[in-house]
């Protein structure tokens, strides 16, 4: 998200979900939408049925490919080359939107154009493995469409060059003027129900709620006034940095609320080791997760059905959640726990109900000032919504970008940090499957789901399987420089040759035993979860 | 002078089933043996031809010597040598095997338009069709007529759809012509699912080019580039001949790119149907071509607006299309001379049931049922009494004997509760039970219902159940009214023509033969003696001689009595098999 | 815009609207069983038959587009008689076991039977009977209750693009089934359940869990991915027994397998019910006061000794905005550091 924020000034889906059905072209890259955002996928399919063209770029033959007019099967980690090559074609064939570039953007200069110069379709083909004709076709289809939407998820971001990928996507949209319009834009799809919200709310080491920077004095002063305390001016540690600092012995205590980093973060061995180094670990969750097992104190909390509040979905829509049942035993709402702790630490947060907290958010961040619980009774509202008579914002950047002009970024293709080699000849890419969610703490406790998707597996291309003598259902050992796991093989044409896929949900064969925590994106510090080198052996 | 000999052997599905191929082989071999082919090679040819209607008499063979035609009937291979020897070599007709007076009567009152060339030409030879004027119409259309002019001729001719609904063909074409669309389709409906119907099959088997020519003309008129023939897979011979004909037509540039060198291209694809009756319904047919389950959808929109793949589509029946070349060739008024004010031209019927001459007939619209039954059909089998005529296939109605002077046309038949339909015509006599007839047709429509809409799916099932209980002797007071109400609701409530017409046999039999229903329900009696459960066999004491024959054949042991004394049937044990009735020499057993 | 008369009432609607949609806009009720505004019109149940002046037959309101000056009559003696016959026919081939049916109270067929006061049935006869059960873990398919409205087939094909089921066989024996009568094996989105008007398709998780009338419904948001689908929790005795979604929300009433069936974790016996403190390597249940006092004292101790930056907090993408706001406020204002992040920030 930092990537988009850098070039536009704020990071979120620029369009809303209902607008999808009026796209005349959908460019889905690095998103297994039908499995991971099933309901967004339905809108995409609806658009296709209404006549839209669909381009899917994915190393795997994900289910959306079935509906695609064009499928670009690029090698994992070569998105920059693919996108630059498409832009090369667009510039060369003069399919750019001059007026938009002049009026609304900056950085479309010689350096930028010169950089694209080298990414001819031939070069693109060489790096990505996608035939150049397809690259050219995709470029033309995108550039000539009137309402093209780009959709991406972790397939774009979970790389050591994740921000570069995002910059390229932004460049592509900017040079064709496909932003700030209805049914045309750049749309990262969020993987969890309230990722958008927790980012908006400032659970980010350098940002207060509403993307306001902690190191800008007037901003800090505003929050000091609002909260009545003095605040630190140093940006804090990111999650991967916290783990590293813990291991180094400099971070002494952690408070983890509703997350299971042991399973969701790369290199499990490393994460466990780091957490064990802490003097004190508090985990607040609804289940005794793998992370909670390591804690000194575990606080039982209420789940979504047991509390009131709001979630913000991937299209910036703030929506009400409502309490339906009582929490089990003595489990309490997270807000109650935080307030009790705070009081004991001498800072009394005085709220008599949840809505008061929400009102304070509106005071801290003008984009949500116009939203009230009573307005939300009639359905969600999309931020920005500055006043109580504002209808909310369907699509962003209508009049301009928050940072003024949209910025072009020069991006060079860098290979992934860990390329396959003799010892570890396969590229491992991780992800989710339809039936499972994240670290499976929730879906793993739904019997029917376990019946249809109970077992971990590794997807292997039939040609590779043949060479390795692996059959459907064979037990195989997958190892990387970090660790190894044993699981069943699933022979499938979904991954291309040389690529294997493992869903990361399963603790009994956790894909993140294999991934690396060392290769972080320099800008946003996301680890490279989508490309690791692995070896496969039959057991 | 050399003799000119042409032998034509009927090779429709009926002809082949009766042994046409073997007969043909026998002729070829016999002629060879006799050395005739050596001397008169060029002049003696053996042809296969399509059906000429009188299938009951297959195999029919024409021997034409110097232009003089003799038709033989019921020919088997072993009869061939004698014909060759006596007739072809000896010049004397084998009288006892030649057709008689009644064969000519069968043909006399008919007027053949679409069947005119069937039985004359070799359906697998395009030249044979061209020789008799084939593709003249297409040439004229492409060289001198605009699409609008073609449509005008068809409109003026008064041609109406022969597939059942009787919609004016020219008007349908005009609607399609007026639709603005880059893609349009024309579909020939050759699904022909009515039980006992074989009009369309015979036309395709006997003269496939007439259908193709009609389609190309139609495509030109509406602006279609692609056509489909939807034909049931159970018609292998028709499919084969159609394929041959399509290939030949393409070769001669009557089909394909730039037809006859003009700026008009059209191709025809064959689509095989799986033989569901409902797939003959036009919207179901479209669904089936699109690869979906053959289920009808509600109209409007009609196929001319939104048809195949959502594009304007004309669907015409085989017979409808086969009429087109003849109308173009001979003119609208020539066609319109036949028929009544609103129903023009001729119609092909499959005449079956209790008439003496069964087969395929083509008659001018407006002919009376009486003429068809007595003049063409030769009257009732065994000279029993005519009871009713069922027209229009399973969705038609029964017309009682008292009304057989009505004219056969769309309006008149509808007025009396029946329809022309696709041309089924079943003649029934006094040995037919009308309740059972209604039950028979309902059984068909019930199993052929696609199951989509409620009135048809469950309604026809319930109609059938009620009819079955009546014929089983379990009819209840009130059942007739229930049948009437349910029938009306099914007619008004169903989605497609199948359900909308399925109750017709019930309604018309109740209307004209209510007393039979009442006898079944109230008296537990089947007046025609058909419904097994309602039969009783009783021994008439005064005629019984006590011969014990009946007791001996009774499989149930239901007949008791001493030798030489009148016997008695124990009704509780009797299984109504009728064995005693058949055996008794003294007519002492009464059935009823 | 097109103006037409429905039951004498002047209605103005957009071109391309069907009579049924127009009637609904004018708040005129026409009964339906196979209609769903989100699906292509189907015209199978025949309940929406209406009379249009000038048309020779009754037409289905759901399939017939409006035309300028059209005069529509939505009810008359014949129409009502046919509607009643249709419902009666459906009931003649239905188990009529409302006393044990999950759908009772939320069943369109039951509604119609009530509306037409159908106690007797003139058409009783053979009933479809199927012994075979579908062993899939999510969806109970009782095809004896199926009215063949085709909604499940259509939603599966038109919306979900899976086409796992279709109608097989003909006439009275027509039946919705997966290919070759196999067990259902699909994405298990349960869209079919959501559109089924009768008890033919029921979520297995909710069977025997509570009658419709005892259910409390609470609107909320799905806890899984970022789509933000609106869901309705059906609650009985402090337990979620079913999840549904209303057609007029942003997700148009559609859900995925997780959203529709993934709620059982809420009432899982594994849920944490008391605060735990690890003593000698083992967790022990303690009171809230003990746990909170202990945590507070440890945080204070570490902060005093190493400074606030020795403490870090990870928040959750699954908690609410309010909780996330409080969490970062706690880390920043109470602890005094900016060491706050969440795992899925990228
Ligand atoms: C149940 C049903 C079955 C039908 N079967 C046939 C058929 O086998 N052949 C046919 O030509 N028309 C059939 N029709 C009529 C067609 O729907 C359509 O009206 C006809 O093909 C139009 O061609 P025409 O205008 O040339 O008659 C059937 C209609 C129904 C309702």
mmCIF file of C-alpha atoms and ligand atoms in Angstrom, chain B residues 159-169 172-173 187-194 200 230 232 276-285 296 299 314-321 394-395 410 421-422 444-445 448 496-501, ligand 1:
data_model
loop_
_atom_site.group_PDB
_atom_site.id
_atom_site.type_symbol
_atom_site.label_atom_id
_atom_site.label_comp_id
_atom_site.label_asym_id
_atom_site.label_seq_id
_atom_site.Cartn_x
_atom_site.Cartn_y
_atom_site.Cartn_z
ATOM 1 C CA UNK B 159 -47.772 -20.153 -47.811
ATOM 2 C CA UNK B 160 -48.129 -20.859 -44.095
ATOM 3 C CA UNK B 161 -45.838 -22.792 -41.810
ATOM 4 C CA UNK B 162 -46.245 -26.533 -42.143
ATOM 5 C CA UNK B 163 -44.601 -27.260 -38.790
ATOM 6 C CA UNK B 164 -47.806 -26.870 -36.860
ATOM 7 C CA UNK B 165 -48.508 -23.277 -35.991
ATOM 8 C CA UNK B 166 -49.425 -22.203 -39.527
ATOM 9 C CA UNK B 167 -47.760 -18.822 -39.310
ATOM 10 C CA UNK B 168 -47.525 -17.015 -42.687
ATOM 11 C CA UNK B 169 -44.027 -17.717 -43.944
ATOM 12 C CA UNK B 172 -41.977 -14.288 -40.797
ATOM 13 C CA UNK B 173 -39.291 -13.634 -43.383
ATOM 14 C CA UNK B 187 -32.966 -22.960 -39.326
ATOM 15 C CA UNK B 188 -34.729 -25.848 -40.966
ATOM 16 C CA UNK B 189 -36.759 -27.725 -38.402
ATOM 17 C CA UNK B 190 -36.473 -31.414 -39.241
ATOM 18 C CA UNK B 191 -37.019 -32.697 -35.740
ATOM 19 C CA UNK B 192 -40.347 -34.312 -36.574
ATOM 20 C CA UNK B 193 -41.164 -35.840 -33.236
ATOM 21 C CA UNK B 194 -44.852 -36.676 -33.618
ATOM 22 C CA UNK B 200 -40.403 -34.407 -43.316
ATOM 23 C CA UNK B 230 -31.833 -29.560 -37.016
ATOM 24 C CA UNK B 232 -33.129 -36.076 -35.429
ATOM 25 C CA UNK B 276 -36.883 -35.260 -27.884
ATOM 26 C CA UNK B 277 -40.300 -34.229 -29.133
ATOM 27 C CA UNK B 278 -40.093 -30.888 -27.386
ATOM 28 C CA UNK B 279 -36.895 -30.047 -29.256
ATOM 29 C CA UNK B 280 -39.098 -29.456 -32.264
ATOM 30 C CA UNK B 281 -40.476 -26.421 -30.462
ATOM 31 C CA UNK B 282 -38.512 -23.538 -31.879
ATOM 32 C CA UNK B 283 -37.070 -22.024 -28.716
ATOM 33 C CA UNK B 284 -36.151 -25.440 -27.347
ATOM 34 C CA UNK B 285 -34.561 -26.232 -30.669
ATOM 35 C CA UNK B 296 -38.515 -23.877 -24.467
ATOM 36 C CA UNK B 299 -42.164 -15.781 -26.146
ATOM 37 C CA UNK B 314 -36.095 -17.735 -38.896
ATOM 38 C CA UNK B 315 -37.165 -21.267 -38.175
ATOM 39 C CA UNK B 316 -39.062 -23.091 -40.866
ATOM 40 C CA UNK B 317 -40.325 -26.565 -41.201
ATOM 41 C CA UNK B 318 -38.948 -28.913 -43.866
ATOM 42 C CA UNK B 319 -42.157 -29.004 -45.845
ATOM 43 C CA UNK B 320 -42.515 -25.228 -45.681
ATOM 44 C CA UNK B 321 -39.073 -24.774 -47.179
ATOM 45 C CA UNK B 394 -50.545 -35.748 -30.111
ATOM 46 C CA UNK B 395 -51.614 -32.150 -29.760
ATOM 47 C CA UNK B 410 -56.163 -24.420 -40.532
ATOM 48 C CA UNK B 421 -50.556 -29.651 -36.946
ATOM 49 C CA UNK B 422 -47.624 -31.176 -38.644
ATOM 50 C CA UNK B 444 -46.906 -39.537 -25.078
ATOM 51 C CA UNK B 445 -47.036 -35.841 -24.212
ATOM 52 C CA UNK B 448 -42.152 -35.866 -23.732
ATOM 53 C CA UNK B 496 -44.985 -23.762 -24.858
ATOM 54 C CA UNK B 497 -47.063 -25.347 -27.540
ATOM 55 C CA UNK B 498 -46.602 -28.781 -26.063
ATOM 56 C CA UNK B 499 -48.478 -28.079 -22.865
ATOM 57 C CA UNK B 500 -50.832 -25.631 -24.516
ATOM 58 C CA UNK B 501 -52.120 -28.322 -26.834
HETATM 59 C C1 LIG D 1 -43.908 -29.482 -28.762
HETATM 60 C C2 LIG D 1 -43.701 -28.959 -30.132
HETATM 61 C C3 LIG D 1 -43.067 -29.734 -31.061
HETATM 62 C C4 LIG D 1 -42.838 -29.263 -32.332
HETATM 63 N N1 LIG D 1 -42.214 -30.057 -33.210
HETATM 64 C C5 LIG D 1 -41.991 -29.602 -34.461
HETATM 65 C C6 LIG D 1 -41.353 -30.420 -35.411
HETATM 66 O O1 LIG D 1 -40.992 -31.549 -35.137
HETATM 67 N N2 LIG D 1 -41.132 -29.917 -36.661
HETATM 68 C C7 LIG D 1 -41.527 -28.656 -37.000
HETATM 69 O O2 LIG D 1 -41.281 -28.248 -38.121
HETATM 70 N N3 LIG D 1 -42.155 -27.873 -36.119
HETATM 71 C C8 LIG D 1 -42.389 -28.307 -34.863
HETATM 72 N N4 LIG D 1 -43.013 -27.476 -33.967
HETATM 73 C C9 LIG D 1 -43.369 -26.126 -34.386
HETATM 74 C C10 LIG D 1 -42.176 -25.192 -34.284
HETATM 75 O O3 LIG D 1 -42.153 -24.664 -32.976
HETATM 76 C C11 LIG D 1 -42.253 -24.018 -35.233
HETATM 77 O O4 LIG D 1 -43.484 -23.428 -35.103
HETATM 78 C C12 LIG D 1 -42.041 -24.410 -36.660
HETATM 79 O O5 LIG D 1 -40.860 -25.124 -36.810
HETATM 80 C C13 LIG D 1 -41.992 -23.171 -37.513
HETATM 81 O O6 LIG D 1 -41.861 -23.497 -38.860
HETATM 82 P P1 LIG D 1 -43.038 -23.195 -39.885
HETATM 83 O O7 LIG D 1 -43.441 -21.776 -39.692
HETATM 84 O O8 LIG D 1 -42.388 -23.439 -41.187
HETATM 85 O O9 LIG D 1 -44.124 -24.130 -39.554
HETATM 86 C C14 LIG D 1 -43.257 -27.954 -32.678
HETATM 87 C C15 LIG D 1 -43.913 -27.190 -31.751
HETATM 88 C C16 LIG D 1 -44.133 -27.669 -30.497
HETATM 89 C C17 LIG D 1 -44.835 -26.812 -29.509
#
